[in-house]
Every structure is written in C-alpha cells, then in structure tokens.
Amino acid sequence: MSEIPAKSTGSTGSTNPSDRARPEAASGSGLGGASRDRGAAQGAARDRTGDAPTGRDPGGRAHAGPEGAAVEAVASVGVMAGQGAGDAMWQTSPPGSIYDYIKVASFSIGADGLVDQWSLRAEQLFGISAERAVGMDPIEAFIDPDRRAEGQRKMAEVLDGREWTGVVPFRVPGPEGVEGLAEVYVMPTTVEGGERAAVCIVVDVRTLRRIETDLAASQAIFGQSPFGFLLIDTDLRVRRVNHRIASIYGGDVDDHRGRGVHDYLRSPEAERVEATLRRVMETGDSITDMHITGFVPGSDERRHWSVNLYRVHSGTGRPIGIAWLGLDVTARRAAAREAAAARRNLALLNEAGSRIGNSLDLETTARELLDVVVPGFCDLATVDLYQGLLVGDETPPGLADGSAELRRVAFASAVSDAPFVGGPAPVRVGAVHHYPFNSPCADALRTARPQQVPEEGNLIQTTLAVPMVAHDTVVGLVQFSRTKGSEPFGERDRGLAVELAARAAVCIDNARLYRREHERALILQRSLLPPGDPEASGLDIACRYLPGNAATEVGGDWFDVIELPGHRTALVVGDVMGRGLRAAVAMGELRTAVRTLALLDLEPAEVLSALDEIARGLGTSGGAQSASRTAASRPSDKDLSEVYLATCVYAVYDSVTRRCTFANAGHLPPVLVEPGESALMLDVPPGMPLGVGGEPFEEVEVELPEGALLALYTDGLVESRDHPLDEGLQAFVGALTDPAQPPTALRADEPRSLEDVCDHVLNTLDTHHGEDDIALLMARVQGLPEDSVGDWTLPREPRSVGRAREHARGRLLAWDLEPLVDTAELLVSELVTNALRYGEGEIRLRLLLDRTLVCEVWDAGLVQPRRRRARDTDEGGRGLQLVGLLSAAWGSRRTPRGKTVWFELPLPGGENGLTDPAEALLSLF
C-alpha cells in the first residue's frame, strides 16, 4: 500500500459520534457490534496508558499510538448500538458540535482484507453506498494501480497487528473517478475466532485544512486585529473578547467573560445598545456603523466607537450569539468635527464676502457684518467706529492709547434686547463713548490684536474684542459675545473673528474713502454750478442737474446764469463729451472761460469763437496755438484721449427790450413756449462743436413775448439707448405743452411755477437711464415795465450836463429813490461830461430800475474810457475814480454804433449800503 509520508498522531480528539454501524454489515461479518467495539475501546485505553505498540512506516517516520478521541468514537459506537436501525445519524452530542464541521467517517476491514462494515459518513465522504462497499478490497477500489502493491503490503502489516496513520490519496471507483485526500487512522483488532481485523477512521484532509485556516483567522481576530471584537451569547453576556478590548477596558481577556453591556457603557447609552442587541438576536438583521459614545476606565475623555453587529449561527443554523466588531472613531469624529467647523467657517466667510460691503455706507456695512455673525457665530455683537471716521477726518482716527471717542453704530442680539443683564449699562446705538485705558477693549484698539473680555453679568459667558484693521489702520472695534450654555470661543473661532473683522474693516474703509470722495465730488459739482437759485433781471429762473454716474456725482454737463451790465443776462448750457472727473475738469475750465468772456461783454458769437480756441488748447501744454501747430504738423499723432470736444448754446437776454440773441456750437436747439401756444424748437444754426475750430458761429436774435418760457437742456434729457434723439425731443416738447398739468397758482389763469414745470418734465421723461448727465435750465420772460425805464437823448453841447442831472433827479424822485439823488446826479454829470469831451455824436442817457439802479451813457465814440490814478498836483483825471468809489460797479462795453459807459447803485435798504459822497471825495486827496 503506497503511503504519503506519515505524521505522528497526537491527541487530536477526532471522533465521529454521528457514525453508526449498519446492521446488515455487522451481521454479514458474523460479529456482534458491541463485542467488536468493546475491544476497540480497550485498545484505546491501552494507548492512553502508553501500552500501545508504536510502528514506523517505510519512510522511517514515527507514529504515535491511536488517538484517544478516535477510540472514544469507536466506543461510542458500541454504546449507541442499541438505538433503532431507522436512525439516520447518531446524536450523542448537542447540535453545533465540532463534528458538524469535520467530515469523519469509519469502516472496518475483516481478516480477509475486505470491507465488512461501512458507515453513513463513509457513504457521504466517498460517495459509495454500503451495499456496494461491503466486500470490496479497499486497496483495489480506492488506490491508484501504481500504489496498490505498497498498499497491499501495508494492509498485511496492519492485519499482522500493527497500527498505521497516514495521509492517503484516493480515487472513488466509477467512471467519474473523483480524487481526494484522506487522513486515515488504521487500528488492528481481533475477531472471536482469533483472526486479525482492522478498524479505520477517515478524515477529509481538505476540511481539516479549511478548519485550520478558519482557526488561524479566528486567532488573528482575537489576537492580532486592531478592531475590538466581542462574542456575546444569547443571554447578552460576553463569552470572549480580543486583546484590543482588553487593552482598552483593562484586565485580562478571561476577565471580561460574563460581563454585560452595563459593565462597559453608562446609562442611557447602555439601554440603547442592549435594546439593539436584543433586536439583532431576535430578527437576525445586521447593524452597520452604529455610533456609540462612552468612557474608558481611568479617563473622563468621551470616546466614540463605530460598531457592526451580526448574529452568529452554529453549523446547523441555530443562533448561538452576536458578533460585535467595533472601531474607535474618536479621532475620526474629532477630525470630522474639525472639518465640519472648517466648512462652517468657510461658509460663513463666503456669506460674509457676499453680504458685507454691498453698500458704500459706514453704518450699513457695520449692520451687514452683524447680520452675518448673529446667530451663526455668536449670540450678541456690537460694532464701534471711531468718531473721527464718521465726521470725515483725513488723519487716522483715535489716540495711540486706544481711549479715543467711538460711536456705537450697530448692535445685534439673538437672545434679548438687554445684552448685559447684571453688568454695566449698555451703550445705545448712536451714542459716543470711549473705553478706559486699562480695559481689554482699549488694549485691543491700542495693540490691534484681539483680546478676551472678562465675564460680566449673568448672561454672557465669553466675549472677544476684535479690532477692525484695514490697511494697517484701526478703524473701530467689534465685540462678539456668546451666552452661557454656548461653546466658548476657541483658537479657530478667534482666527475666524479676526478674519470677519478684517473683511468688514476693509469694506468700512472703502465706504469711508467713498464718502470722502463723494463729498469732494459734491463740493466740486457745487463749485462748477451756480450757487443756490440763480437770479436774473427780467427772468424767472429754475434749473435741475442730474449726474449720470452715481459713483462720482460729477460729469461734463453744465449750465450757468451770468448777470451782464444793463440788466442783461447770459444763459449758458454746455456738454463736454465724455463723463466722470475728466469731463468735469474740462467743463470747469470751459465754464470759467465762459464767465470771463461774458464779463468782457462780447457778442454771443464772439464768446463761442474764443471758447472754441480755449477748448482746442485743453489737454496741451501750450494752449490753443500750440494745439493748432501740433495738429498742422502731425495730425496723425494726436492723442485722442486728450481731445476735448463740447457743445454749447450761449444766449444774451435784454430785459428792457425782451430780445434774446442766441449762438449755438453744435448743441440741441432751445425750446420756446409762448403763452397760449405749443412749444417749438427755435431755429438756431448749429455750428461746429467747441474744440473743432475753423468755422465761424452765427447769431440769431429773437424777441420774446411777456410770459414766454425758454428751455435750454443737454442731450441726456432727450436721448438714451432706449429712446432715440428724435423721439426724445418730441417727448420733451410734448411735456412742455402738456395741458393736463393744472396750474399751481392761486388763480386758474396764472401759469404754473417753473419749479413744477421742471419736476413735471423730469418725471415724464426717462431721466434714470444713468447713461449721461442731465442739465435743464428754464427761464420765464418778465421784461422791465415801461415805468422802470428812463431814456433820453441829449445834444452834444455843454448844457446837456445840467439837463442830464435834471432828468436823473426827476426820475429818481418819481421812483421814490431820494437817497440816491445826490450820488446819481454826481455820477451822471461825470459820465456825460466824459462823453462830451472824449466821445462822438449824440449822447443817450438811460436809467433802469430793477433789483439795482443802472445808469447808462451812450455815444458814438469807439475809444473806451480808461481809469488812471491822478497825481496830487493834477487838476483833473479823478472823474472815473470817483465813479468807482461811489458806485457798486461800473464799466463800459462796445455797441454796434459806439460804446456805453455805465454804473450801478444799490437800492436803499439793501445789503450793500450807500457810500457817502463827501467821504469819497476826501479819499481822492
């Protein structure tokens, strides 16, 4: 019989209590089953005492005596032989024993070397029924032909009384020829006749190897696994734990046997886990990733575990307990909390970035910060800003010691309206206060670092005072407070508070800078437009200005009302192409130039021609002449960014004649509304825009009826992307002639006020497009009455001086201006005398009474009077000096047929008092 190298038999205890002897095989052998089994049991007893013979296989390997368990299995056969033949299997051990997992079979060999008994387990192992197996030669049936000779030799040794143990490869008879590997225990015995026989115990080696692997895995779980493992029985008591559990809860592995859930966890967590174990035991449903919180002995640190539970069954499927596989996830939970806190902080910062700074207002920005942090970050919060910031100081606000005045600009609370119950009185919003020098808040302002504020009152648990730093400048202080019961501020919270305060500080500093620039822009705008409500002789004025760019509040549109001598008024509306500060600066230069040219009393066309030269010189270092030379020499090198173009309409209105002279430089036409008539656009020839040059400007004179309405405007009022120019002009004309607007005067036949007309126009048209500035200047004609004008023509003779004094005295007395009579007579005689001595042609004297008294002397001479300082020894040359001393203003202007010399006197009772003639005369010497 061929043999795989044999191994020594130890105390393996491999028995098969389920085997039973088939009755048919036992009777066929002529032996009683009980006597044969008893002999085997006696042999097993001798083996345990060391009396069994020890054999050696052909390879020289030693074999120990027969296993005690195997002998006990054979003995069990005899014990159980009395059971009924109809039993399928022996059941001497409870279900779930080791024999449910180990495939153990037995059969016996007679003296003739043939099988005489075959068990049911042998049928299951080899797949051959007892009827077929009994009487077979096991060597011939199961051993390969090349190993049969050695097998027969081994069989002869066994029948000769020697034991043998070894691993034998076999092949099941039949066409399929299934091969296997069996560990065989052969024990010699004798029958009644004294003949030798043998009992064979066979174990499936593959099953043994699988069990060894399972045992190794079990040992790895209980001895080497980093996870906590417990086996819990049906009574929810611990049967076995691994070393990981023992290392956590202390003691030896065996010390945990018999413990319950309450020995590891505190209530109510223990009750929850125990209920879960019972549910798993009853239903068989597994539990995955159940989170358990508890404490370990000797530590107050809260621990977290992730536990998997599943029910354990025996080989027959009977539930025998619950397997508990736990993993300590305390560090993972802490990391998860850190990650969640980081995500929450990032979300808070993201929200802060989207919500803070949407308004360029200091107080609104502070409230936006509190809307973000309460209640997501803290329960109460306040914002204090330096008082200097809010009043517009340019220097960095506050004192170096942090005790400067601050204003409480925002407060938010998620718990109540009284934030410091039991503590110091709260600072109301809007109040100005300061922190003591030694206080944490002052220290935070002084060092620009966050400080912890001691607990005050019975509501606040912890407070962080965080300075608001923007561009290395402290602009204020924000306090974050958490009430009792909330988690105190940690280092991560401190860093987040600093970041939130810094972001808000930058936005507040931007709002401060915007407020400063906005105020500067308003100052610039106010300086570039007429101050207050313009006044003009013979005109009722109303005006509006709307900037197109809300960020700068300034633009290139302007209007102006300039008082000229002789109760005349210049009306100007212009538009510099472009927008923003650059256009505003150019507009300021042009406006100043217009006022200067207007005071020279030039004709409208002459004013625009001179203004065109000035516009061409803007943006160049050498003025208009340098710009002309540059354009002639290198026209292609002209920097378009420095080209200033503007449109302008300039009109001069004479309140005595109610005639208005217009000149237009590429601007929109004026609109005139006569009483009872529809509005119409005046046909004023549009010249080239200012800055183009090369073309003269034309003048148009129009007589305006009493009560007529004149409107000058810029293109922003009538043109936008959504409304073409033609459509806007028609809408503007329609708004001026809209009969649906009732008059606001006391009488129905009186016209509407100009202020109401301006508001109606702006409300009717699309004035909120934000594309361009809007300037609107409206004037209602109110000419001087005839009784307010005195006009005389004097012959060129010496007597005309006396007549001029008489005319002036008589008219002033008629106007009830007796206090002005002496001064007016003196000045009129001086001007008429100059006209006689230095002028030409007839002399014309005109007195005009409106808000002031104006006296004009006309002649045909072209030589303008020139004021000079007379020496002490000169007898003459003091006439014009006297006029300058006694009058509020004087001057001369050219006319189409000569010149006009004029002076102006304030009316009695006005702000400017009259000059004493005697004192004026004495001041000349």
PDB file of N, CA and C in Angstrom, residues 24-70:
ATOM      1  N   GLU A  24     -26.793  -4.486   8.582  1.00  0.00           N
ATOM      2  CA  GLU A  24     -26.547  -5.523   7.589  1.00  0.00           C
ATOM      3  C   GLU A  24     -25.069  -5.884   7.562  1.00  0.00           C
ATOM      4  N   ALA A  25     -24.156  -4.890   7.662  1.00  0.00           N
ATOM      5  CA  ALA A  25     -22.727  -5.178   7.605  1.00  0.00           C
ATOM      6  C   ALA A  25     -22.289  -5.967   8.826  1.00  0.00           C
ATOM      7  N   ALA A  26     -22.849  -5.614   9.958  1.00  0.00           N
ATOM      8  CA  ALA A  26     -22.453  -6.313  11.187  1.00  0.00           C
ATOM      9  C   ALA A  26     -22.846  -7.788  11.140  1.00  0.00           C
ATOM     10  N   SER A  27     -24.041  -8.068  10.683  1.00  0.00           N
ATOM     11  CA  SER A  27     -24.465  -9.477  10.634  1.00  0.00           C
ATOM     12  C   SER A  27     -23.690 -10.251   9.595  1.00  0.00           C
ATOM     13  N   GLY A  28     -23.307  -9.577   8.539  1.00  0.00           N
ATOM     14  CA  GLY A  28     -22.568 -10.265   7.477  1.00  0.00           C
ATOM     15  C   GLY A  28     -21.211 -10.715   7.933  1.00  0.00           C
ATOM     16  N   SER A  29     -20.616  -9.993   8.906  1.00  0.00           N
ATOM     17  CA  SER A  29     -19.272 -10.357   9.347  1.00  0.00           C
ATOM     18  C   SER A  29     -19.279 -11.442  10.391  1.00  0.00           C
ATOM     19  N   GLY A  30     -20.480 -11.774  10.908  1.00  0.00           N
ATOM     20  CA  GLY A  30     -20.575 -12.817  11.909  1.00  0.00           C
ATOM     21  C   GLY A  30     -20.170 -12.366  13.270  1.00  0.00           C
ATOM     22  N   LEU A  31     -19.997 -10.998  13.482  1.00  0.00           N
ATOM     23  CA  LEU A  31     -19.566 -10.467  14.779  1.00  0.00           C
ATOM     24  C   LEU A  31     -20.639  -9.552  15.331  1.00  0.00           C
ATOM     25  N   GLY A  32     -20.818  -9.576  16.610  1.00  0.00           N
ATOM     26  CA  GLY A  32     -21.712  -8.599  17.246  1.00  0.00           C
ATOM     27  C   GLY A  32     -21.046  -7.248  17.304  1.00  0.00           C
ATOM     28  N   GLY A  33     -21.795  -6.275  17.017  1.00  0.00           N
ATOM     29  CA  GLY A  33     -21.222  -4.914  17.003  1.00  0.00           C
ATOM     30  C   GLY A  33     -20.710  -4.530  18.359  1.00  0.00           C
ATOM     31  N   ALA A  34     -21.337  -4.927  19.413  1.00  0.00           N
ATOM     32  CA  ALA A  34     -20.925  -4.479  20.741  1.00  0.00           C
ATOM     33  C   ALA A  34     -19.594  -5.055  21.128  1.00  0.00           C
ATOM     34  N   SER A  35     -19.354  -6.414  20.884  1.00  0.00           N
ATOM     35  CA  SER A  35     -18.086  -7.030  21.279  1.00  0.00           C
ATOM     36  C   SER A  35     -16.938  -6.429  20.493  1.00  0.00           C
ATOM     37  N   ARG A  36     -17.137  -6.173  19.227  1.00  0.00           N
ATOM     38  CA  ARG A  36     -16.060  -5.585  18.431  1.00  0.00           C
ATOM     39  C   ARG A  36     -15.727  -4.183  18.907  1.00  0.00           C
ATOM     40  N   ASP A  37     -16.738  -3.401  19.207  1.00  0.00           N
ATOM     41  CA  ASP A  37     -16.473  -2.027  19.640  1.00  0.00           C
ATOM     42  C   ASP A  37     -15.825  -2.012  21.006  1.00  0.00           C
ATOM     43  N   ARG A  38     -16.194  -2.992  21.855  1.00  0.00           N
ATOM     44  CA  ARG A  38     -15.608  -3.024  23.186  1.00  0.00           C
ATOM     45  C   ARG A  38     -14.130  -3.311  23.098  1.00  0.00           C
ATOM     46  N   GLY A  39     -13.752  -4.227  22.207  1.00  0.00           N
ATOM     47  CA  GLY A  39     -12.335  -4.486  22.038  1.00  0.00           C
ATOM     48  C   GLY A  39     -11.588  -3.276  21.573  1.00  0.00           C
ATOM     49  N   ALA A  40     -12.187  -2.497  20.677  1.00  0.00           N
ATOM     50  CA  ALA A  40     -11.533  -1.275  20.209  1.00  0.00           C
ATOM     51  C   ALA A  40     -11.381  -0.268  21.327  1.00  0.00           C
ATOM     52  N   ALA A  41     -12.388  -0.204  22.170  1.00  0.00           N
ATOM     53  CA  ALA A  41     -12.295   0.725  23.289  1.00  0.00           C
ATOM     54  C   ALA A  41     -11.207   0.314  24.247  1.00  0.00           C
ATOM     55  N   GLN A  42     -11.058  -1.021  24.481  1.00  0.00           N
ATOM     56  CA  GLN A  42      -9.987  -1.462  25.357  1.00  0.00           C
ATOM     57  C   GLN A  42      -8.618  -1.124  24.771  1.00  0.00           C
ATOM     58  N   GLY A  43      -8.496  -1.319  23.476  1.00  0.00           N
ATOM     59  CA  GLY A  43      -7.232  -0.944  22.826  1.00  0.00           C
ATOM     60  C   GLY A  43      -6.952   0.528  22.973  1.00  0.00           C
ATOM     61  N   ALA A  44      -8.000   1.360  22.891  1.00  0.00           N
ATOM     62  CA  ALA A  44      -7.808   2.801  23.037  1.00  0.00           C
ATOM     63  C   ALA A  44      -7.359   3.149  24.435  1.00  0.00           C
ATOM     64  N   ALA A  45      -7.878   2.397  25.397  1.00  0.00           N
ATOM     65  CA  ALA A  45      -7.463   2.668  26.775  1.00  0.00           C
ATOM     66  C   ALA A  45      -6.015   2.322  26.971  1.00  0.00           C
ATOM     67  N   ARG A  46      -5.568   1.198  26.385  1.00  0.00           N
ATOM     68  CA  ARG A  46      -4.171   0.849  26.493  1.00  0.00           C
ATOM     69  C   ARG A  46      -3.291   1.914  25.833  1.00  0.00           C
ATOM     70  N   ASP A  47      -3.796   2.468  24.707  1.00  0.00           N
ATOM     71  CA  ASP A  47      -3.000   3.505  24.042  1.00  0.00           C
ATOM     72  C   ASP A  47      -2.807   4.708  24.933  1.00  0.00           C
ATOM     73  N   ARG A  48      -3.835   5.085  25.692  1.00  0.00           N
ATOM     74  CA  ARG A  48      -3.713   6.266  26.535  1.00  0.00           C
ATOM     75  C   ARG A  48      -2.723   6.039  27.663  1.00  0.00           C
ATOM     76  N   THR A  49      -2.544   4.737  28.040  1.00  0.00           N
ATOM     77  CA  THR A  49      -1.587   4.466  29.111  1.00  0.00           C
ATOM     78  C   THR A  49      -0.203   4.206  28.589  1.00  0.00           C
ATOM     79  N   GLY A  50      -0.032   4.287  27.275  1.00  0.00           N
ATOM     80  CA  GLY A  50       1.294   4.113  26.690  1.00  0.00           C
ATOM     81  C   GLY A  50       1.630   2.679  26.372  1.00  0.00           C
ATOM     82  N   ASP A  51       0.638   1.758  26.450  1.00  0.00           N
ATOM     83  CA  ASP A  51       0.950   0.354  26.171  1.00  0.00           C
ATOM     84  C   ASP A  51       0.808   0.020  24.713  1.00  0.00           C
ATOM     85  N   ALA A  52       0.250   0.871  23.936  1.00  0.00           N
ATOM     86  CA  ALA A  52       0.035   0.539  22.520  1.00  0.00           C
ATOM     87  C   ALA A  52       1.359   0.475  21.816  1.00  0.00           C
ATOM     88  N   PRO A  53       1.493  -0.480  20.889  1.00  0.00           N
ATOM     89  CA  PRO A  53       2.738  -0.572  20.130  1.00  0.00           C
ATOM     90  C   PRO A  53       2.910   0.623  19.226  1.00  0.00           C
ATOM     91  N   THR A  54       4.130   0.954  18.969  1.00  0.00           N
ATOM     92  CA  THR A  54       4.458   2.076  18.077  1.00  0.00           C
ATOM     93  C   THR A  54       5.093   1.516  16.835  1.00  0.00           C
ATOM     94  N   GLY A  55       4.535   1.844  15.729  1.00  0.00           N
ATOM     95  CA  GLY A  55       5.056   1.341  14.457  1.00  0.00           C
ATOM     96  C   GLY A  55       5.776   2.432  13.722  1.00  0.00           C
ATOM     97  N   ARG A  56       6.447   2.065  12.647  1.00  0.00           N
ATOM     98  CA  ARG A  56       7.199   3.013  11.841  1.00  0.00           C
ATOM     99  C   ARG A  56       6.914   2.678  10.389  1.00  0.00           C
ATOM    100  N   ASP A  57       6.612   3.711   9.614  1.00  0.00           N
ATOM    101  CA  ASP A  57       6.286   3.484   8.206  1.00  0.00           C
ATOM    102  C   ASP A  57       7.558   3.275   7.417  1.00  0.00           C
ATOM    103  N   PRO A  58       7.408   2.902   6.144  1.00  0.00           N
ATOM    104  CA  PRO A  58       8.613   2.630   5.358  1.00  0.00           C
ATOM    105  C   PRO A  58       9.529   3.822   5.250  1.00  0.00           C
ATOM    106  N   GLY A  59       8.999   5.014   5.394  1.00  0.00           N
ATOM    107  CA  GLY A  59       9.856   6.196   5.310  1.00  0.00           C
ATOM    108  C   GLY A  59      10.601   6.453   6.580  1.00  0.00           C
ATOM    109  N   GLY A  60      10.402   5.688   7.615  1.00  0.00           N
ATOM    110  CA  GLY A  60      11.130   5.895   8.852  1.00  0.00           C
ATOM    111  C   GLY A  60      10.472   6.851   9.813  1.00  0.00           C
ATOM    112  N   ARG A  61       9.271   7.428   9.486  1.00  0.00           N
ATOM    113  CA  ARG A  61       8.616   8.392  10.361  1.00  0.00           C
ATOM    114  C   ARG A  61       7.873   7.656  11.466  1.00  0.00           C
ATOM    115  N   ALA A  62       7.924   8.161  12.652  1.00  0.00           N
ATOM    116  CA  ALA A  62       7.293   7.512  13.796  1.00  0.00           C
ATOM    117  C   ALA A  62       5.854   7.916  13.868  1.00  0.00           C
ATOM    118  N   HIS A  63       4.998   7.020  14.354  1.00  0.00           N
ATOM    119  CA  HIS A  63       3.571   7.279  14.560  1.00  0.00           C
ATOM    120  C   HIS A  63       3.262   7.013  15.997  1.00  0.00           C
ATOM    121  N   ALA A  64       2.539   7.904  16.602  1.00  0.00           N
ATOM    122  CA  ALA A  64       2.118   7.681  17.977  1.00  0.00           C
ATOM    123  C   ALA A  64       0.984   6.685  18.000  1.00  0.00           C
ATOM    124  N   GLY A  65       0.640   6.291  19.188  1.00  0.00           N
ATOM    125  CA  GLY A  65      -0.481   5.364  19.320  1.00  0.00           C
ATOM    126  C   GLY A  65      -1.759   5.987  18.851  1.00  0.00           C
ATOM    127  N   PRO A  66      -2.810   5.212  18.802  1.00  0.00           N
ATOM    128  CA  PRO A  66      -4.100   5.703  18.288  1.00  0.00           C
ATOM    129  C   PRO A  66      -4.627   6.834  19.143  1.00  0.00           C
ATOM    130  N   GLU A  67      -5.330   7.769  18.525  1.00  0.00           N
ATOM    131  CA  GLU A  67      -5.890   8.938  19.209  1.00  0.00           C
ATOM    132  C   GLU A  67      -6.941   8.501  20.199  1.00  0.00           C
ATOM    133  N   GLY A  68      -6.935   9.175  21.350  1.00  0.00           N
ATOM    134  CA  GLY A  68      -7.949   8.861  22.341  1.00  0.00           C
ATOM    135  C   GLY A  68      -9.325   9.201  21.853  1.00  0.00           C
ATOM    136  N   ALA A  69      -9.420  10.293  21.112  1.00  0.00           N
ATOM    137  CA  ALA A  69     -10.730  10.683  20.620  1.00  0.00           C
ATOM    138  C   ALA A  69     -11.249   9.668  19.631  1.00  0.00           C
ATOM    139  N   ALA A  70     -10.346   9.145  18.815  1.00  0.00           N
ATOM    140  CA  ALA A  70     -10.790   8.147  17.841  1.00  0.00           C
ATOM    141  C   ALA A  70     -11.276   6.886  18.544  1.00  0.00           C
TER     142      ALA A  70
END
